[in-house]
Coordinates of C-alpha atoms (C1' of nucleotides) in Angstrom, one line a residue:
Chain A
M736 CA 0.0 0.0 0.0
N737 CA 2.9 2.3 0.6
K738 CA 5.0 1.0 -2.2
Q739 CA 2.2 1.8 -4.6
I740 CA 2.3 5.4 -3.7
I741 CA 6.1 5.6 -3.9
T742 CA 6.2 4.1 -7.4
K743 CA 3.3 6.2 -8.6
N744 CA 4.8 9.4 -7.3
K745 CA 8.3 8.5 -8.7
I746 CA 6.7 8.2 -12.1
L747 CA 4.7 11.4 -11.8
N748 CA 7.8 13.4 -10.7
I749 CA 10.0 12.2 -13.5
A750 CA 7.3 12.3 -16.1
E751 CA 6.3 15.9 -15.5
A752 CA 9.9 17.0 -15.8
L753 CA 10.5 15.1 -19.0
F754 CA 7.2 16.2 -20.5
A755 CA 7.9 19.8 -19.7
E756 CA 11.4 19.6 -21.2
H757 CA 10.8 17.6 -24.4
G758 CA 7.0 17.4 -24.9
F759 CA 4.5 14.6 -24.5
N760 CA 5.0 12.8 -27.8
E761 CA 8.7 13.1 -27.6
T762 CA 9.0 11.5 -24.2
S763 CA 8.7 7.7 -24.3
L764 CA 7.5 5.5 -21.4
R765 CA 10.9 3.8 -21.5
E766 CA 12.7 7.1 -20.8
I767 CA 10.4 7.8 -17.9
T768 CA 10.6 4.4 -16.3
A769 CA 14.3 4.2 -16.8
E770 CA 15.0 7.5 -15.1
A771 CA 12.5 6.8 -12.3
K772 CA 14.1 3.3 -11.9
V773 CA 10.8 1.5 -12.1
N774 CA 9.6 -1.2 -14.4
L775 CA 8.3 -0.3 -17.8
A776 CA 5.0 -2.0 -17.2
S777 CA 4.3 -0.1 -14.1
V778 CA 3.0 3.0 -16.0
N779 CA 0.3 0.9 -17.5
Y780 CA -0.4 -0.8 -14.3
H781 CA -0.8 2.3 -12.2
F782 CA -2.2 4.8 -14.7
G783 CA -3.7 2.6 -17.4
S784 CA -2.2 4.3 -20.4
K785 CA 0.2 7.0 -21.4
K786 CA -2.7 9.3 -22.1
S787 CA -3.9 8.9 -18.6
L788 CA -0.5 9.6 -17.2
I789 CA -0.3 12.8 -19.1
E790 CA -3.7 13.9 -17.7
A791 CA -2.6 12.8 -14.1
V792 CA 0.6 14.9 -14.4
F793 CA -1.5 17.9 -15.6
E794 CA -4.2 17.5 -13.0
R795 CA -1.8 17.7 -10.0
Y796 CA -0.8 21.2 -11.1
M797 CA -4.3 22.3 -12.3
E798 CA -5.8 21.4 -8.9
V799 CA -3.4 23.7 -7.0
F800 CA -3.6 26.4 -9.6
T801 CA -7.3 26.6 -10.0
N802 CA -8.0 26.4 -6.2
S803 CA -5.7 29.3 -5.7
L804 CA -7.2 31.2 -8.6
M805 CA -10.7 30.7 -7.3
N806 CA -9.6 32.2 -4.0
E807 CA -8.1 35.2 -5.6
M808 CA -11.2 35.8 -7.7
A809 CA -13.4 35.5 -4.7
M810 CA -11.4 38.2 -2.9
L811 CA -11.7 40.5 -5.9
E812 CA -15.4 40.0 -6.2
K813 CA -15.9 41.3 -2.6
D814 CA -16.2 44.8 -3.9
V815 CA -17.9 44.2 -7.2
Q816 CA -18.1 47.8 -8.3
N817 CA -15.1 49.3 -10.0
I818 CA -13.0 46.3 -10.9
K819 CA -10.0 47.2 -13.1
T820 CA -8.8 45.0 -15.9
L821 CA -5.3 45.0 -14.5
E822 CA -6.6 43.7 -11.2
V823 CA -8.4 40.8 -12.8
L824 CA -5.2 39.8 -14.6
Q825 CA -3.2 40.1 -11.5
T826 CA -5.3 37.4 -9.9
L827 CA -3.2 35.0 -12.0
I828 CA 0.1 35.8 -10.5
H829 CA -0.2 34.3 -7.1
P830 CA -1.7 31.0 -8.3
L831 CA 1.0 30.6 -10.8
M832 CA 3.5 31.0 -8.0
A833 CA 1.6 28.7 -5.7
V834 CA 2.5 25.6 -7.7
N835 CA 6.0 26.0 -6.4
H836 CA 4.7 24.1 -3.4
I837 CA 4.5 21.0 -5.6
R838 CA 8.2 21.2 -6.4
P839 CA 10.9 23.9 -6.2
D840 CA 10.6 24.9 -9.9
G841 CA 6.9 24.1 -10.1
S842 CA 6.0 27.3 -11.8
S843 CA 8.5 26.8 -14.5
V844 CA 7.3 23.2 -15.1
F845 CA 3.7 24.1 -15.0
M846 CA 4.1 26.9 -17.5
K847 CA 6.0 24.7 -19.9
L848 CA 3.3 22.0 -19.6
L849 CA 0.6 24.6 -20.3
G850 CA 2.4 25.6 -23.5
R851 CA 2.8 22.0 -24.6
A852 CA -0.8 21.3 -23.8
Y853 CA -2.0 23.9 -26.2
S854 CA 0.1 23.0 -29.1
E855 CA 0.6 19.3 -29.1
T856 CA -1.5 16.3 -30.2
Q857 CA -4.1 18.3 -32.0
G858 CA -5.4 19.5 -28.6
H859 CA -6.7 16.4 -26.8
L860 CA -5.3 17.7 -23.6
R861 CA -6.5 21.2 -24.2
R862 CA -10.1 20.0 -24.5
F863 CA -9.7 17.8 -21.4
V864 CA -8.6 20.8 -19.4
M865 CA -11.1 23.2 -20.8
Q866 CA -14.1 21.1 -20.0
K867 CA -12.8 20.0 -16.6
Y868 CA -12.0 23.5 -15.4
S869 CA -14.5 25.4 -17.5
H870 CA -16.2 26.9 -14.4
V871 CA -12.9 28.6 -13.5
F872 CA -12.4 29.9 -16.9
L873 CA -15.9 31.2 -17.1
R874 CA -15.6 33.0 -13.8
F875 CA -12.5 34.7 -15.0
T876 CA -14.0 35.9 -18.2
R877 CA -17.0 37.2 -16.3
L878 CA -14.7 39.3 -14.1
L879 CA -13.0 40.6 -17.2
H880 CA -16.3 41.6 -18.6
K881 CA -17.3 43.4 -15.4
A882 CA -14.1 45.4 -15.7
N883 CA -15.0 46.2 -19.3
P884 CA -18.8 46.3 -19.4
E885 CA -18.9 48.5 -22.5
L886 CA -17.3 45.7 -24.7
S887 CA -19.4 43.6 -26.9
S888 CA -19.2 39.8 -26.2
E889 CA -17.6 39.5 -29.6
S890 CA -14.8 41.9 -28.8
M891 CA -14.5 40.1 -25.4
F892 CA -14.1 36.8 -27.2
W893 CA -11.4 37.9 -29.5
R894 CA -9.3 39.9 -27.0
L895 CA -9.5 37.0 -24.6
H896 CA -8.0 34.7 -27.2
F897 CA -5.3 37.3 -28.1
M898 CA -4.4 37.4 -24.4
M899 CA -4.3 33.7 -24.0
G900 CA -1.9 33.5 -26.9
S901 CA 0.6 35.9 -25.4
F902 CA 0.2 34.2 -22.1
I903 CA 0.7 30.7 -23.1
F904 CA 3.4 31.5 -25.6
T905 CA 5.4 33.7 -23.2
L906 CA 5.1 31.3 -20.2
A907 CA 6.0 28.2 -22.2
G908 CA 9.1 29.9 -23.6
H909 CA 10.0 31.8 -20.5
E910 CA 13.3 29.9 -20.0
A911 CA 14.7 30.9 -23.4
L912 CA 13.5 34.4 -22.9
Q913 CA 15.1 34.6 -19.5
E914 CA 18.4 33.5 -20.9
I915 CA 18.3 36.0 -23.8
S916 CA 17.5 38.8 -21.4
Q917 CA 20.4 37.7 -19.2
S918 CA 22.9 37.8 -22.0
D919 CA 21.6 40.8 -23.9
F920 CA 20.9 43.2 -21.0
D921 CA 22.9 41.5 -18.3
R922 CA 19.8 41.4 -16.2
K923 CA 18.4 38.3 -14.7
V924 CA 14.7 38.3 -14.5
D925 CA 12.5 36.1 -12.4
I926 CA 9.2 34.7 -13.5
E927 CA 7.2 37.3 -11.5
T928 CA 8.9 40.1 -13.3
I929 CA 8.0 38.6 -16.6
L930 CA 4.5 38.1 -15.5
T931 CA 4.2 41.8 -14.4
R932 CA 5.4 43.1 -17.7
L933 CA 3.2 40.6 -19.6
I934 CA 0.1 41.6 -17.6
A935 CA 0.7 45.3 -18.2
F936 CA 1.0 44.6 -21.9
L937 CA -2.2 42.6 -22.0
A938 CA -4.2 45.0 -19.9
A939 CA -3.3 47.8 -22.3
G940 CA -4.2 45.7 -25.3
F941 CA -7.5 44.6 -23.7
E942 CA -8.6 48.1 -22.7
Y943 CA -7.2 50.4 -25.3
S944 CA -7.3 48.5 -28.6
R945 CA -9.3 50.5 -31.1
E946 CA -11.3 48.4 -33.5
Q947 CA -13.1 50.0 -36.3
S948 CA -16.5 49.0 -34.8
D949 CA -16.1 50.3 -31.3
T950 CA -13.6 53.1 -31.5
L951 CA -15.9 55.5 -29.9
K952 CA -16.4 53.6 -26.7
H953 CA -12.7 53.9 -25.9
S954 CA -12.1 57.5 -26.8
T955 CA -12.6 58.6 -23.3
H956 CA -9.9 56.8 -21.4
Q957 CA -7.7 59.2 -19.5
Chain B
M12 CA 12.8 16.2 -66.4
N13 CA 9.1 17.0 -66.4
K14 CA 8.1 13.9 -64.3
Q15 CA 10.5 15.0 -61.6
I16 CA 8.8 18.3 -61.1
I17 CA 5.4 16.7 -61.1
T18 CA 6.3 14.2 -58.4
K19 CA 8.1 16.7 -56.4
N20 CA 5.2 19.1 -56.5
K21 CA 2.7 16.5 -55.8
I22 CA 4.6 15.6 -52.6
L23 CA 4.9 19.3 -51.6
N24 CA 1.2 20.0 -52.1
I25 CA 0.0 17.0 -50.1
A26 CA 2.7 17.4 -47.5
E27 CA 1.9 21.0 -46.6
A28 CA -1.8 20.2 -46.2
L29 CA -1.1 17.3 -43.9
F30 CA 1.6 19.1 -42.0
A31 CA -0.8 22.0 -41.4
E32 CA -3.6 19.7 -40.3
H33 CA -1.9 17.2 -38.1
G34 CA 1.6 18.5 -37.4
F35 CA 5.0 17.4 -38.6
N36 CA 5.7 14.5 -36.3
E37 CA 2.2 13.3 -36.6
T38 CA 2.3 13.0 -40.4
S39 CA 4.2 10.0 -41.7
L40 CA 5.9 9.7 -45.1
R41 CA 3.6 6.8 -45.8
E42 CA 0.5 9.0 -45.4
I43 CA 2.0 11.7 -47.6
T44 CA 3.1 9.3 -50.4
A45 CA -0.1 7.3 -50.3
E46 CA -2.3 10.4 -50.7
A47 CA 0.0 11.9 -53.3
K48 CA 0.0 8.5 -55.2
V49 CA 3.7 8.3 -55.4
N50 CA 6.2 5.8 -54.1
L51 CA 7.3 5.9 -50.5
A52 CA 11.0 6.2 -51.5
S53 CA 10.5 9.2 -53.7
V54 CA 10.5 11.6 -50.7
N55 CA 14.0 10.5 -49.8
Y56 CA 15.0 10.5 -53.5
H57 CA 13.8 14.1 -54.2
F58 CA 14.3 15.7 -50.8
G59 CA 16.8 13.6 -49.1
S60 CA 15.0 13.3 -45.8
K61 CA 11.8 14.2 -44.0
K62 CA 13.5 17.1 -42.3
S63 CA 14.5 18.6 -45.6
L64 CA 10.9 18.1 -46.9
I65 CA 9.6 20.0 -44.0
E66 CA 12.0 22.9 -44.7
A67 CA 11.1 22.8 -48.4
V68 CA 7.4 23.1 -47.6
F69 CA 8.1 26.0 -45.3
E70 CA 10.5 27.8 -47.6
R71 CA 8.0 28.0 -50.4
Y72 CA 5.7 30.0 -48.2
M73 CA 8.4 32.0 -46.4
E74 CA 9.8 33.1 -49.8
V75 CA 6.6 34.7 -50.9
F76 CA 5.8 36.1 -47.5
T77 CA 9.1 37.7 -46.8
N78 CA 9.5 39.2 -50.3
S79 CA 6.1 40.8 -49.9
L80 CA 6.9 42.0 -46.4
M81 CA 10.2 43.5 -47.5
N82 CA 8.3 45.5 -50.1
E83 CA 5.7 46.7 -47.6
M84 CA 8.5 47.8 -45.2
A85 CA 10.3 49.6 -48.0
M86 CA 7.2 51.6 -48.7
L87 CA 6.8 52.5 -45.1
E88 CA 10.4 53.6 -44.8
K89 CA 10.0 56.2 -47.5
D90 CA 8.8 58.8 -45.1
V91 CA 10.9 57.8 -42.1
Q92 CA 9.7 60.5 -39.7
N93 CA 6.4 59.8 -37.9
I94 CA 6.0 56.1 -38.3
K95 CA 3.1 54.7 -36.2
T96 CA 3.1 51.4 -34.4
L97 CA -0.1 50.4 -36.1
E98 CA 1.3 51.1 -39.5
V99 CA 4.3 48.9 -38.8
L100 CA 2.0 46.0 -37.8
Q101 CA -0.2 46.6 -40.8
T102 CA 2.7 45.8 -43.1
L103 CA 2.1 42.1 -42.1
I104 CA -1.5 41.9 -43.5
H105 CA -0.8 42.0 -47.2
P106 CA 2.1 39.5 -47.1
L107 CA 0.0 37.1 -45.1
M108 CA -2.7 37.4 -47.9
A109 CA -0.1 37.2 -50.7
V110 CA 0.5 33.5 -50.0
N111 CA -2.9 32.8 -51.3
H112 CA -1.2 32.8 -54.7
I113 CA 0.5 29.5 -53.8
R114 CA -2.9 27.8 -53.3
P115 CA -6.4 29.0 -52.7
D116 CA -6.3 28.6 -48.9
G117 CA -2.6 29.4 -48.7
S118 CA -3.0 31.9 -45.9
S119 CA -4.7 29.4 -43.7
V120 CA -2.1 26.7 -44.4
F121 CA 0.8 29.1 -43.9
M122 CA -0.5 30.3 -40.5
K123 CA -1.1 26.8 -39.3
L124 CA 2.4 25.9 -40.4
L125 CA 3.8 28.9 -38.6
G126 CA 2.1 27.8 -35.4
R127 CA 3.4 24.3 -35.7
A128 CA 6.9 25.5 -36.4
Y129 CA 7.0 27.4 -33.2
S130 CA 5.8 24.7 -30.9
E131 CA 6.9 21.4 -32.3
T132 CA 10.1 19.4 -32.1
Q133 CA 11.8 21.6 -29.6
G134 CA 12.2 24.3 -32.2
H135 CA 14.5 22.9 -34.9
L136 CA 12.4 24.5 -37.6
R137 CA 12.1 27.8 -35.6
R138 CA 15.8 28.1 -35.5
F139 CA 16.1 27.3 -39.2
V140 CA 13.6 30.0 -40.1
M141 CA 15.0 32.5 -37.7
Q142 CA 18.5 32.4 -39.0
K143 CA 17.5 32.2 -42.7
Y144 CA 15.2 35.2 -42.5
S145 CA 16.8 37.1 -39.6
H146 CA 17.3 40.2 -41.8
V147 CA 13.6 40.5 -42.4
F148 CA 12.9 40.1 -38.7
L149 CA 15.5 42.6 -37.8
R150 CA 14.2 45.2 -40.2
F151 CA 10.8 44.8 -38.8
T152 CA 11.9 45.3 -35.2
R153 CA 13.9 48.4 -36.2
L154 CA 10.8 49.9 -37.7
L155 CA 8.9 49.1 -34.5
H156 CA 11.6 50.8 -32.5
K157 CA 11.4 53.9 -34.8
A158 CA 7.7 54.1 -34.0
N159 CA 8.5 53.9 -30.3
P160 CA 11.9 55.6 -29.9
E161 CA 11.3 56.2 -26.2
L162 CA 11.2 52.5 -25.4
S163 CA 14.3 50.9 -23.9
S164 CA 15.6 47.9 -25.9
E165 CA 14.7 45.7 -22.9
S166 CA 11.0 46.9 -23.1
M167 CA 11.2 46.4 -26.9
F168 CA 12.4 42.9 -26.4
W169 CA 9.7 41.8 -24.1
R170 CA 6.8 43.5 -25.9
L171 CA 8.0 42.0 -29.1
H172 CA 7.8 38.5 -27.7
F173 CA 4.4 39.2 -26.2
M174 CA 3.2 40.2 -29.6
M175 CA 4.7 37.2 -31.3
G176 CA 2.8 35.0 -28.9
S177 CA -0.5 36.4 -29.7
F178 CA 0.2 36.4 -33.3
I179 CA 1.4 32.8 -33.7
F180 CA -1.2 31.5 -31.3
T181 CA -4.1 33.3 -33.0
L182 CA -3.1 32.5 -36.5
A183 CA -2.4 28.9 -35.8
G184 CA -5.8 28.4 -34.2
H185 CA -7.7 30.8 -36.5
E186 CA -9.8 28.0 -37.9
A187 CA -11.2 26.9 -34.5
L188 CA -11.8 30.6 -33.6
Q189 CA -13.6 31.3 -36.8
E190 CA -15.9 28.4 -36.1
I191 CA -16.7 29.5 -32.6
S192 CA -17.3 33.0 -33.8
Q193 CA -19.6 31.6 -36.4
S194 CA -21.7 29.6 -34.0
D195 CA -21.7 32.0 -31.0
F196 CA -22.3 35.3 -32.8
D197 CA -23.7 34.0 -36.1
R198 CA -21.0 36.0 -37.8
K199 CA -18.6 34.6 -40.2
V200 CA -15.2 36.3 -40.1
D201 CA -12.5 36.2 -42.7
I202 CA -8.8 36.1 -41.9
E203 CA -8.3 39.7 -42.7
T204 CA -10.9 40.7 -40.1
I205 CA -9.2 38.7 -37.4
L206 CA -5.9 40.2 -38.4
T207 CA -7.3 43.7 -38.1
R208 CA -8.6 43.0 -34.6
L209 CA -5.4 41.4 -33.6
I210 CA -3.2 44.1 -34.8
A211 CA -5.3 46.7 -33.0
F212 CA -4.9 44.8 -29.8
L213 CA -1.2 44.4 -30.2
A214 CA -0.6 48.0 -31.1
A215 CA -2.4 49.1 -28.0
G216 CA -0.4 46.7 -25.8
F217 CA 2.8 47.8 -27.4
E218 CA 2.3 51.5 -27.0
Y219 CA 0.3 51.9 -23.9
S220 CA 1.4 49.2 -21.5
R221 CA 2.6 50.8 -18.3
E222 CA 5.5 49.0 -16.7
Q223 CA 6.7 50.2 -13.3
S224 CA 10.0 51.2 -14.8
D225 CA 8.9 53.4 -17.6
T226 CA 5.4 54.6 -16.8
L227 CA 6.4 58.2 -17.2
K228 CA 7.4 57.9 -20.8
H229 CA 3.9 56.9 -21.7
S230 CA 1.9 59.3 -19.7
T231 CA 1.6 61.8 -22.5
H232 CA -0.3 59.8 -25.1
Q233 CA -3.4 61.5 -26.2
Chain C
dA1171 C1' 1.1 -20.4 8.7
dT1172 C1' -1.7 -20.2 4.9
dT1173 C1' -4.5 -18.1 1.8
dA1174 C1' -5.6 -14.0 -0.9
dT1175 C1' -4.4 -9.7 -3.0
dT1176 C1' -1.5 -6.4 -4.8
dT1177 C1' 2.7 -5.1 -7.0
dT1178 C1' 6.9 -6.0 -9.8
dC1179 C1' 9.4 -7.9 -13.4
dA1180 C1' 11.4 -9.7 -17.9
dA1181 C1' 9.9 -10.8 -22.1
dA1182 C1' 7.4 -10.7 -26.1
dC1183 C1' 3.8 -8.5 -29.1
dA1184 C1' 2.1 -5.9 -32.8
dA1185 C1' 2.3 -1.7 -35.0
dC1186 C1' 4.6 2.0 -36.7
dT1187 C1' 8.6 5.0 -38.0
dG1188 C1' 12.4 7.1 -41.6
dT1189 C1' 15.7 5.2 -44.6
dT1190 C1' 18.3 2.2 -47.9
dT1191 C1' 18.8 -1.1 -51.6
dA1192 C1' 19.0 -3.1 -56.1
dA1193 C1' 16.4 -4.1 -59.8
dA1194 C1' 13.1 -2.3 -63.2
dA1195 C1' 11.2 1.3 -66.0
dC1196 C1' 11.6 5.4 -68.3
dA1197 C1' 13.7 9.2 -70.9
dT1198 C1' 17.4 11.4 -73.5
dA1199 C1' 21.4 11.6 -76.4
dC1200 C1' 24.5 9.8 -79.9
Chain D
dG1096 C1' 19.4 0.8 -81.8
dT1097 C1' 22.6 1.1 -78.4
dA1098 C1' 24.3 3.4 -74.5
dT1099 C1' 23.8 6.8 -70.6
dG1100 C1' 21.5 8.9 -67.2
dT1101 C1' 17.3 9.6 -64.4
dT1102 C1' 13.2 8.3 -62.0
dT1103 C1' 10.2 4.7 -60.0
dT1104 C1' 9.3 0.6 -57.6
dA1105 C1' 8.8 -3.2 -54.2
dA1106 C1' 11.1 -5.1 -50.6
dA1107 C1' 13.7 -5.2 -46.7
dC1108 C1' 16.1 -2.9 -42.8
dA1109 C1' 16.9 -1.3 -38.3
dG1110 C1' 14.9 1.1 -34.9
dT1111 C1' 11.2 2.9 -32.0
dT1112 C1' 6.8 3.0 -29.8
dG1113 C1' 2.7 1.8 -26.2
dT1114 C1' 0.7 -2.2 -24.5
dT1115 C1' 0.0 -7.1 -22.8
dT1116 C1' 1.3 -11.4 -20.7
dG1117 C1' 2.1 -14.7 -17.1
dA1118 C1' 5.1 -15.9 -13.8
dA1119 C1' 7.6 -14.2 -9.6
dA1120 C1' 7.9 -11.5 -5.6
dA1121 C1' 6.0 -8.8 -1.9
dT1122 C1' 2.4 -7.4 1.1
dA1123 C1' -2.0 -8.1 3.6
dA1124 C1' -5.7 -10.6 5.7
dT1125 C1' -7.5 -14.6 7.9

DNA sequence: ATTATTTTCAAACAACTGTTTAAAACATAC
DNA sequence: GTATGTTTTAAACAGTTGTTTGAAAATAAT
């Protein structure tokens, strides 16, 4: 009963690191089991299939992340009137840092996994995540809409996806970006600094983008 | 001499469609050659390897795209003073539409390929593209800097990457987004409409994002 | 101590991958 | 028409993949 947990966790720990580094399809069960020093068949025994292992790896992070995010959003909703776009986006920062409790570089792993999830395998994982945590996503978009009540739901839809693109892309590649920043500007940046810059960028795009159809609505920002 | 071109082109045409639809790793040479009705070995005979085939597929689009983009940028550079961020970003629209000359849905294929290129296989293709067309990329960033001379190169660096994220992500997934837009708002959108919205979003993010370090510099926009 | 249950293990399975080979078919030139 | 070069073809190669099997080992329950 104890051995089971040990083996299962050994697999999870190694798997998430390898998945984050090389991708899901590019990581074989043999690589995982070899590095975890467990038998090849134990993945299928404990998880059923590789696909289920991937979902299990992802779920461990999503659980922590979404719980924390729900908390943050609840706090923001306490004074409903006058919610700012920037504040809504800032609810993401703490949850993204909270996954460091899972492992020291948890944020980094989680972000890379997120990036992989959105690009690979024609989006099986994306759909799995989207429907399992749709209530979190919905609550977030509603908050964003409250911060920008004048926006049509069509504008909301598009800007939301533009945001997600930047977010996923930046987070998934944050390691490379950190290295470039280090060598080009001799400035080491931590994840939170990147997030702050990113969120400032997205808030501006979300609030101030002037589409031909609703230019007027935005002409009054100070 | 004629047969060679026919076979080579048959492979290219089928390959680019399958690559765009399912990804590079997820498309086998057997699928390509079967659908193109040519022999399996002909890919290795004409292109040398699968990797070279991928690059060839990509190059055909990049050639048209970058040529057109260089033209657009040259036109913009004619009156150097007073270049707007939005104008710089708009130079991308026509080149992205120009690849429709390669095939009817060329824009769609090219965008999906771009998305794949940035996510898959740990970035082999991304590096290949980046170094082959680095002069185009550099010219574009210089224009962007001219439109925002007050920005530090560090701010430039980050905002550029935030932009790229949105761009790649949105273009790669444009088909799904189009479908959702169609069903949710009963409004069919073409690629150019998405691009216009996207570019407006990015221009706002690029110009108006307020970082703690250089908030002052932006406090004067009208 | 003896069942019963769970977990590990080595081996094999079946399917798939990109690539190479050597002979056949085809085209071109003299 | 023979010779030369190019392209196509079927077959085999060598490697990888996720999954299954059935016996062995370890653990738990009686």
